Coordinates of C-alpha atoms in Angstrom, one line a residue:
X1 CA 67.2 -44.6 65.9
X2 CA 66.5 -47.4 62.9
X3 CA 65.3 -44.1 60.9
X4 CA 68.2 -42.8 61.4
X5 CA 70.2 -45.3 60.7
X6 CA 68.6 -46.9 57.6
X7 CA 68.8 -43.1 56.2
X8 CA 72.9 -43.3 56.8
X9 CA 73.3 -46.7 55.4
X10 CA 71.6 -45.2 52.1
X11 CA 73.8 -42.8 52.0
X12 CA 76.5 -44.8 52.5
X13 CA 75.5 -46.9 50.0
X14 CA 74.8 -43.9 47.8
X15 CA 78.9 -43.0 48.2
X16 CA 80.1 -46.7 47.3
X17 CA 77.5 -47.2 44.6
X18 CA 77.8 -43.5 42.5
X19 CA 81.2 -44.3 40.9
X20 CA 80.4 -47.7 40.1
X21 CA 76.9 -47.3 38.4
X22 CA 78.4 -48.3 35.0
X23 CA 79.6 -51.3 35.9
X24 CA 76.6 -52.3 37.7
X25 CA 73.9 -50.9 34.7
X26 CA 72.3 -48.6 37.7
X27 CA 72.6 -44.8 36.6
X28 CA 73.2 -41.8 38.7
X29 CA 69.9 -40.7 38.3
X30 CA 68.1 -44.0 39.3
X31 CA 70.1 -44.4 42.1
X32 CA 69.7 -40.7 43.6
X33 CA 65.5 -41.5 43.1
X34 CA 65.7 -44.5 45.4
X35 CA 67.7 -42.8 47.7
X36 CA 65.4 -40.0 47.6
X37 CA 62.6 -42.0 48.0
X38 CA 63.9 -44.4 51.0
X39 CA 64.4 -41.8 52.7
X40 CA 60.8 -39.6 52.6
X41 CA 59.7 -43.1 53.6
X42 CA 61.9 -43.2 56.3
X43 CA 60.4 -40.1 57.4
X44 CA 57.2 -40.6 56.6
X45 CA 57.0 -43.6 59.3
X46 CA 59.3 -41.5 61.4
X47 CA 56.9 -38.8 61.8
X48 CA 54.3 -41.3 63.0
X49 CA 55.9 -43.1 65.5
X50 CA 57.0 -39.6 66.7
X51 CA 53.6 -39.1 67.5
X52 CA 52.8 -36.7 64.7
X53 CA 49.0 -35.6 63.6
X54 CA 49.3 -37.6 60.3
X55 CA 46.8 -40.6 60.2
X56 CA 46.8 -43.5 58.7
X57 CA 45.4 -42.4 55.1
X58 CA 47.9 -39.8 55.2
X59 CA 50.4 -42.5 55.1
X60 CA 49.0 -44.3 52.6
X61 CA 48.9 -41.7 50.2
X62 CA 52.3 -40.9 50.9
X63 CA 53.6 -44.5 50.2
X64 CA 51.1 -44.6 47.1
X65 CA 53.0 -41.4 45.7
X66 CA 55.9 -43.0 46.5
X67 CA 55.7 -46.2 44.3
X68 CA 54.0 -44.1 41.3
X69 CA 56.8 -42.1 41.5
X70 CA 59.6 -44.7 41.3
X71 CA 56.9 -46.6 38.5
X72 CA 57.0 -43.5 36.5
X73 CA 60.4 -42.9 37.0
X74 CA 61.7 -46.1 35.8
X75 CA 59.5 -45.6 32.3
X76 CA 61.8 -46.2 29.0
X77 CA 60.8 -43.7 26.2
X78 CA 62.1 -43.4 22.7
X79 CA 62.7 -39.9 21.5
X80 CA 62.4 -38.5 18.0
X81 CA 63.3 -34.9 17.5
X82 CA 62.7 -32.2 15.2
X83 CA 65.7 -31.0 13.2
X84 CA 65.9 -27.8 15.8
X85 CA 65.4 -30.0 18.9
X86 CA 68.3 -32.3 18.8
X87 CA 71.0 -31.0 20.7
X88 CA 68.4 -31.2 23.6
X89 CA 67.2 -34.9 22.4
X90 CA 70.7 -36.0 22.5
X91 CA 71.6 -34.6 25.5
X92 CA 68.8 -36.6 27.0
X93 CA 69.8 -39.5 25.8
X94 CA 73.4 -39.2 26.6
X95 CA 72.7 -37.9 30.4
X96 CA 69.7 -40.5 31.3
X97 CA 71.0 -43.5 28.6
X98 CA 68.5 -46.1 31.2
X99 CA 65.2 -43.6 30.2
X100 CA 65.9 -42.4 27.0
X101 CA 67.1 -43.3 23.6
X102 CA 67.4 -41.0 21.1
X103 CA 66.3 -41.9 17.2
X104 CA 68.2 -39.5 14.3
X105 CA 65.9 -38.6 12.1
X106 CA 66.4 -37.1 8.5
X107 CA 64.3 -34.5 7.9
X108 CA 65.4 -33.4 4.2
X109 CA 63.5 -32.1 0.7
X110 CA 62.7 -33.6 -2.7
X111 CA 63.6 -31.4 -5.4
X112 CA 60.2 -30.2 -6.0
X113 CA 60.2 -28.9 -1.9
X114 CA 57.9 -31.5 -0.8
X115 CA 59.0 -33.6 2.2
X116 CA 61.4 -36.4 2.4
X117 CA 61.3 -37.8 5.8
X118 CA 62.9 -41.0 7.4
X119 CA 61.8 -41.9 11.3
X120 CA 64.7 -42.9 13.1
X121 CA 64.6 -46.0 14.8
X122 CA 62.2 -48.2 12.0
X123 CA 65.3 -49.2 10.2
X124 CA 67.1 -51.7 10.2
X125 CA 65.1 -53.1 13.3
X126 CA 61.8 -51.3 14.3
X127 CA 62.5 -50.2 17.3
X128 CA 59.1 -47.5 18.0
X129 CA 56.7 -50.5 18.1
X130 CA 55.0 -51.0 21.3
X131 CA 57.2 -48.5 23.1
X132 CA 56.7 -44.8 24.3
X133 CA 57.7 -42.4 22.4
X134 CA 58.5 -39.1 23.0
X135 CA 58.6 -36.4 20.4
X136 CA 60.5 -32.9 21.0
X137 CA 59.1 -30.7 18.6
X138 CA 59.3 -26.9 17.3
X139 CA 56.9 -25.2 15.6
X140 CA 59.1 -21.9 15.1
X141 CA 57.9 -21.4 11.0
X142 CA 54.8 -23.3 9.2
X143 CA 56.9 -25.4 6.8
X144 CA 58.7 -27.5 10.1
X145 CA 55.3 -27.3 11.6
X146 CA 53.4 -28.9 9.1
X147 CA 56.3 -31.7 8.5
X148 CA 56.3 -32.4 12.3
X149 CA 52.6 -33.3 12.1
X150 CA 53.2 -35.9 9.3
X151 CA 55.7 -37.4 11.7
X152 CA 53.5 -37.6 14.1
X153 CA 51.0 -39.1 12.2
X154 CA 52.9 -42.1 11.2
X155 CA 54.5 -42.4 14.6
X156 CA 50.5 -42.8 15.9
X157 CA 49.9 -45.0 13.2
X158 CA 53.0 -47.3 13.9
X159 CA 51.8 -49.6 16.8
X160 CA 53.5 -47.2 19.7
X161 CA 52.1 -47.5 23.0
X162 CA 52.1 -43.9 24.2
X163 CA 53.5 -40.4 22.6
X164 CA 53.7 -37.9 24.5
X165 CA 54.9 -34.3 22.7
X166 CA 56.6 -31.9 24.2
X167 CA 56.0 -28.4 22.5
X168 CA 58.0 -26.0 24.9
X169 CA 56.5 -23.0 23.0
X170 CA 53.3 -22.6 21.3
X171 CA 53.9 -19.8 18.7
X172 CA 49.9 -19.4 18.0
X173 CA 49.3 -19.3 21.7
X174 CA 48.8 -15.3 21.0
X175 CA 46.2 -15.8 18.3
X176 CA 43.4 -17.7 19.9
X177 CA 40.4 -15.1 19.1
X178 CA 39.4 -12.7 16.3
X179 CA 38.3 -8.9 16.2
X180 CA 36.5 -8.9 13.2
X181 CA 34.9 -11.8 10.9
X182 CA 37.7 -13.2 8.1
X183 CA 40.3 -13.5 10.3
X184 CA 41.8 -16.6 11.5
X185 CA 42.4 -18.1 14.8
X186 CA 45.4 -20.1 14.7
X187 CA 45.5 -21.5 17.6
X188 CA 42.1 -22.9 17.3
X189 CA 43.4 -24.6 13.8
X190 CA 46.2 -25.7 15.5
X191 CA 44.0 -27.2 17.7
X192 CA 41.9 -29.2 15.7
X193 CA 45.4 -30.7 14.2
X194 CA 46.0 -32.2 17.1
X195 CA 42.7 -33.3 18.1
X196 CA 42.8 -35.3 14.4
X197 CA 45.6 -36.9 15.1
X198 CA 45.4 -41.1 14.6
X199 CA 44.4 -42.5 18.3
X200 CA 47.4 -45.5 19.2
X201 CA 44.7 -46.7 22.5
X202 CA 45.1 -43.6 24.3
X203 CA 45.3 -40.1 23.7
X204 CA 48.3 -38.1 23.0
X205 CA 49.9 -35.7 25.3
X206 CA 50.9 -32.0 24.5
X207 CA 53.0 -31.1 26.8
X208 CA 53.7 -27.0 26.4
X209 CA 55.2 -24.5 28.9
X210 CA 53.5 -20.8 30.1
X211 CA 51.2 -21.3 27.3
X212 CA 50.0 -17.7 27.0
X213 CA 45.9 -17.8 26.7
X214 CA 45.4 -21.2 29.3
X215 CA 41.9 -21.3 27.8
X216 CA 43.3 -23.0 24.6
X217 CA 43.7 -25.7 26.2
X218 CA 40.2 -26.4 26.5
X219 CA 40.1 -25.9 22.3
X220 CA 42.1 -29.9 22.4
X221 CA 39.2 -32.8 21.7
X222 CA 39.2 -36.3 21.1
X223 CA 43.0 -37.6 20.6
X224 CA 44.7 -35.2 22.3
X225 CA 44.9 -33.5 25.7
X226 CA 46.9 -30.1 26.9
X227 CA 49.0 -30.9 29.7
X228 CA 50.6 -27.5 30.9
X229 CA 53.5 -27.0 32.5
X230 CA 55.5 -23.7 33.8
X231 CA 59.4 -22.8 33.7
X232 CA 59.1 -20.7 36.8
X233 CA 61.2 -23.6 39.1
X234 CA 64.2 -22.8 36.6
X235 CA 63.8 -19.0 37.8
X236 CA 63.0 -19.8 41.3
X237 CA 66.3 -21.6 41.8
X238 CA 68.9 -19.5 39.8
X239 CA 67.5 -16.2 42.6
X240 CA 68.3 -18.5 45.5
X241 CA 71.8 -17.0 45.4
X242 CA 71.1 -14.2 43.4
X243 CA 70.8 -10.8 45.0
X244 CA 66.8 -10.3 43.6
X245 CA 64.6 -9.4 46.8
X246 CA 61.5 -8.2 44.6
X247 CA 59.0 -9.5 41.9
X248 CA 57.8 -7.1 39.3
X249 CA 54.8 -8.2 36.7
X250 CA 54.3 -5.8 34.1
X251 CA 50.5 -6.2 34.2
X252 CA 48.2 -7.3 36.1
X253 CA 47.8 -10.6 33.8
X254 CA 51.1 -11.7 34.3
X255 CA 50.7 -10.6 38.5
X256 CA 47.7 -13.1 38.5
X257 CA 49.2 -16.2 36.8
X258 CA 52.6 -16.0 38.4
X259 CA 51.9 -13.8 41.9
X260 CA 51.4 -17.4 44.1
X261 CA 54.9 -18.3 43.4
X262 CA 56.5 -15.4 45.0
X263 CA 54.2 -15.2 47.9
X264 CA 57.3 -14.9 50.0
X265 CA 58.9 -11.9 48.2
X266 CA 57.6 -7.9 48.3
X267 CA 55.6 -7.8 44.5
X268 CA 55.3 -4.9 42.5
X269 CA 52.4 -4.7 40.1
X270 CA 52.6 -2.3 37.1
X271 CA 50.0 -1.5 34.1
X272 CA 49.3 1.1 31.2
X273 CA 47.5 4.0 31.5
X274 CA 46.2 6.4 29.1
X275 CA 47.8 9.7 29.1
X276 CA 47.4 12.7 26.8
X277 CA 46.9 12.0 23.0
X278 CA 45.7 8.7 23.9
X279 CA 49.4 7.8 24.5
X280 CA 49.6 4.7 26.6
X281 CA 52.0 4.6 29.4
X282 CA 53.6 2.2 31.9
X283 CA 53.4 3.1 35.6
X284 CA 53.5 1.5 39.2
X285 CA 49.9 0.2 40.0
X286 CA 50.9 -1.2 43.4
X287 CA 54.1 -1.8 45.2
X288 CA 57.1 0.5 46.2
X289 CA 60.3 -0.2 44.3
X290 CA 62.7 2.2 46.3
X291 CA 65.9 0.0 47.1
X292 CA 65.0 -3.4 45.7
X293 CA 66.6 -5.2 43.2
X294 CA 63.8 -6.4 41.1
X295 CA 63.3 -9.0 38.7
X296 CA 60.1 -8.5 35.9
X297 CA 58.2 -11.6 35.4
X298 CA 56.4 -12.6 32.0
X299 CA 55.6 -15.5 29.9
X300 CA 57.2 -14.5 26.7
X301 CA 59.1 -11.3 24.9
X302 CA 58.4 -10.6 21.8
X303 CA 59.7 -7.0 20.6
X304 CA 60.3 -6.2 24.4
X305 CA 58.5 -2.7 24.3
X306 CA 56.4 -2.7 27.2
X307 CA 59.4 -5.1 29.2
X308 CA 61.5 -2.2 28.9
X309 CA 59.1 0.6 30.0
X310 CA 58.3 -1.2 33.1
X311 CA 62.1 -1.5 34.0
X312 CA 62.2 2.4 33.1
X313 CA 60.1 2.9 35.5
X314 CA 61.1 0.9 38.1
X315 CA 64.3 2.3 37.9
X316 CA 62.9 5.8 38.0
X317 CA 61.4 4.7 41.4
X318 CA 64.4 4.0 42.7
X319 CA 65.2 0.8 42.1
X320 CA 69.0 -0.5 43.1
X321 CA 68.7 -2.4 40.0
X322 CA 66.1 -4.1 37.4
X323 CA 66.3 -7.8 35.7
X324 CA 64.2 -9.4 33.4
X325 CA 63.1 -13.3 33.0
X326 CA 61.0 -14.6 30.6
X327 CA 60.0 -18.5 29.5
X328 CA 59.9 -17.5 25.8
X329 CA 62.5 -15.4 23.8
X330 CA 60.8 -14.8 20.9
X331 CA 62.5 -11.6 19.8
X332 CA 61.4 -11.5 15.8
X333 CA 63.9 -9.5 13.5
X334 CA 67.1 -10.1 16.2
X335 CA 65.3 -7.6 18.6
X336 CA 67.2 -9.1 21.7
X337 CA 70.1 -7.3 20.3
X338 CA 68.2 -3.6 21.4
X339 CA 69.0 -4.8 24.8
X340 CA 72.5 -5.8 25.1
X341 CA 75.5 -3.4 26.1
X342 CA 75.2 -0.7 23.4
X343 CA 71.7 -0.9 22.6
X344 CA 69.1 1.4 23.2
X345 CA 66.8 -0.8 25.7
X346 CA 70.1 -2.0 27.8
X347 CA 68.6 -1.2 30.9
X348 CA 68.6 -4.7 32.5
X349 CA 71.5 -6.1 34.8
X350 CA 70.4 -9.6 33.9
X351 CA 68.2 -10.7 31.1
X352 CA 66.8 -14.6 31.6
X353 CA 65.0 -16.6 29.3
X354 CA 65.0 -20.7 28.5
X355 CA 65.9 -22.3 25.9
X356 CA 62.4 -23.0 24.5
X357 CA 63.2 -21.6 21.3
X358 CA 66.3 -22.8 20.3
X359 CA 66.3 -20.8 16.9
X360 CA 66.4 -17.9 18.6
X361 CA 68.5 -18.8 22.1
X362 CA 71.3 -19.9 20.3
X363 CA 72.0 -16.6 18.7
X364 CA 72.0 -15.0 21.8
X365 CA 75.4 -13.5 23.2
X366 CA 75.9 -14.9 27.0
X367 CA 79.7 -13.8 26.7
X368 CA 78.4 -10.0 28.4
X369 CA 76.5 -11.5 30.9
X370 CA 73.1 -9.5 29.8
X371 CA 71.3 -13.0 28.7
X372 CA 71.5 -16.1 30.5
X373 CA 69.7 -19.2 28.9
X374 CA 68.2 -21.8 31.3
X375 CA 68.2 -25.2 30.4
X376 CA 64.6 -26.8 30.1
X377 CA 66.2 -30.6 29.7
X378 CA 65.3 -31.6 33.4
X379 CA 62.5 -29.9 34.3
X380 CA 61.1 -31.3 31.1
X381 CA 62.4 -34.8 32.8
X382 CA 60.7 -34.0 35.9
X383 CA 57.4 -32.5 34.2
X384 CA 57.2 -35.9 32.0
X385 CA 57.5 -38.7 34.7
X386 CA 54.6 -36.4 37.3
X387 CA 52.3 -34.5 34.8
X388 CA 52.6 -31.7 36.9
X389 CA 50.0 -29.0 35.7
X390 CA 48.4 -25.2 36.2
X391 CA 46.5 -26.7 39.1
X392 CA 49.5 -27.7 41.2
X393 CA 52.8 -25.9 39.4
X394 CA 53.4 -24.1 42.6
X395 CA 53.9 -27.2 44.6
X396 CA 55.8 -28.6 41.6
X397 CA 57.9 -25.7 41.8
X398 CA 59.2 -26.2 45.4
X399 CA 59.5 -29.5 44.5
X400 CA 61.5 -29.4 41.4
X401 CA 63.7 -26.6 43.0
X402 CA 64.4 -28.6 46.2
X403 CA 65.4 -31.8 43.7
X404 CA 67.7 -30.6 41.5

């Protein structure tokens, strides 16, 4: 009975308190977290006195998780963004004003093409010192790329406690070995970049979404450490009232990294072959697609080729209809427009992707319903304050979906 009623005076208090937050400095956000909180510690001592199988450690870790998460939660950070990144950096700051405030930078040219860059938030009044910092950055082309690092660089040499950089996509993440001596690994120099970067007291923290080879980041030393992250959650909850009953994966790569989210759905597993001529061609490896309405799972799309023969064929199996989702729209040389109404790979009913690239997401057209651009801002919120990883991104994923 005192559960129950300390859980309806919270949300009570939740009703009186939400339109007031302004005048009382206590955000939204912070106050939605305490009530959140309060009330899995509610239950938590409600299940034990109820006789349940949990024991005292149990407990203990529970409450322990439960005041990490309310320390981490309540962490200020200062944001600089990359020219490409600051819709989102402003929208953080504007949404969550008690975590995060957001630093204009000017990122502009001398004459002779060499950078001119002025840190936001140094000037008039150093405000960076001694606080963390977090950098949204975008590596889309190797000029920003290179001008990001110098950024860095004198943000870690600037007296900051902490930065933490979030890199939604790693464009290199494709080019982590070689075939033949000469050729260059990319992602390995990219790598050692990071690892070189000035040490503030602690490492910094690369925060990057469905990285595509998860070895690389075991190719991070010294300064820096991977911390990986997956946009799967954002997927998860848009099908909760979506008509998708079926998972495809085009290969059986993408069926092994993302298969144990969907271990409550019917999966289909597809993969090439090779046929006559050496030709190379997509079929069903495992799974029966007659009826379902299937969504395709992969980590990025780059041209889209082998994304579109798999929903081909699924469709040729009999499927009631085929969608597509994908954590990076890479699409070089505007091939997203191939499949919107009109083009000649318009064979999905819904075509998802984030908005980890903005150079390319904001070109897209939404207005026909084909594409549909999930917003990375809170999961990125979420991912920041519990450093959720490979290791447990599944239970992250439940967890993220049943929060927002």
């Amino acid at each position: 009975i005192m559960s129950s009623c300390f859980v309806a005076v919270l949300l009570i208090l939740q009703g009186i308190c939400l339109p007031q937050c302004a005048s009382f400095q206590v955000s939204p956000y912070h106050l939605h977290r305490i009530v959140t909180r309060s009330c899995r510690l509610t239950a938590t001592f409600s299940d034990n006195s109820n006789g349940s199988d949990m024991d005292d450690k149990e407990m203990a870790r529970r409450i322990m998780y439960n005041q990490q998460s309310r320390r981490r939660e309540s962490m200020h950070y200062q944001i600089i963004a990359s020219k490409e990144t600051e819709a989102l950096a402003k929208r953080m700051g504007e949404t969550y004003p008690d975590r995060f405030t957001y630093h204009p930078t000017k990122w502009e040219k001398f004459p002779d093409g060499t950078d001119q860059i002025e840190i936001g938030g140094f000037y008039p009044h150093n405000l960076l010192s001694g606080e963390h910092v977090l950098f949204l950055a975008s590596f889309h082309n190797n000029d920003v790329t290179l001008s990001q690092f110098q950024v860095m660089i004198a943000l870690l040499q600037s007296f900051i406690e902490s930065l933490t950089v979030v890199l939604p996509f790693s464009p290199v993440g494709t080019m982590e070995r070689v075939i033949r001596e000469g050729q260059v690994a990319t992602a390995a120099t990219y790598a050692h970049m990071f690892s070189s970067l000035p040490n503030c007291g602690r490492p910094t923290r690369l925060m990057v979404y469905d990285l595509h080879t998860l070895q690389n980041r075991f190719y991070l030393h010294g300064n820096a450490v991977a911390s990986l992250h997956t946009a799967i959650p954002l997927l998860k909850q848009r099908l909760k009232n979506h008509k998708v009953d079926c998972i495809a994966f085009p290969d059986d790569g993408a069926a092994k990294r993302f298969g144990s989210f969907f271990e409550d759905m019917p999966v289909i597993v597809c993969g090439k072959t090779r046929g006559e001529g050496d030709i190379r061609t997509v079929v069903i490896q495992d799974g029966n697609a007659t009826n379902k309405h299937i969504v395709i799972v992969d980590d990025l799309v780059q041209t889209g080729g082998t994304l579109y023969e798999t929903g081909k064929v699924l469709k040729e199996a009999g499927a009631a209809s085929v969608h597509a989702f994908c954590s990076h729209a890479v699409f070089p040389a505007d091939s997203w427009k191939r499949f919107t109404i009109g083009g000649d790979r318009a064979c999905f009913e819904t075509f998802w992707v984030t908005n980890s690239i903005p150079t390319v997401t904001d070109k897209l057209p939404v207005e026909d319903g084909i594409f549909q651009v999930l917003d990375l801002m809170d999961l990125i919120i979420h991912d920041v304050d519990h450093y959720s990883t490979k290791d447990d991104n599944k239970q992250s994923a439940n967890n993220v979906t049943n929060f927002w």
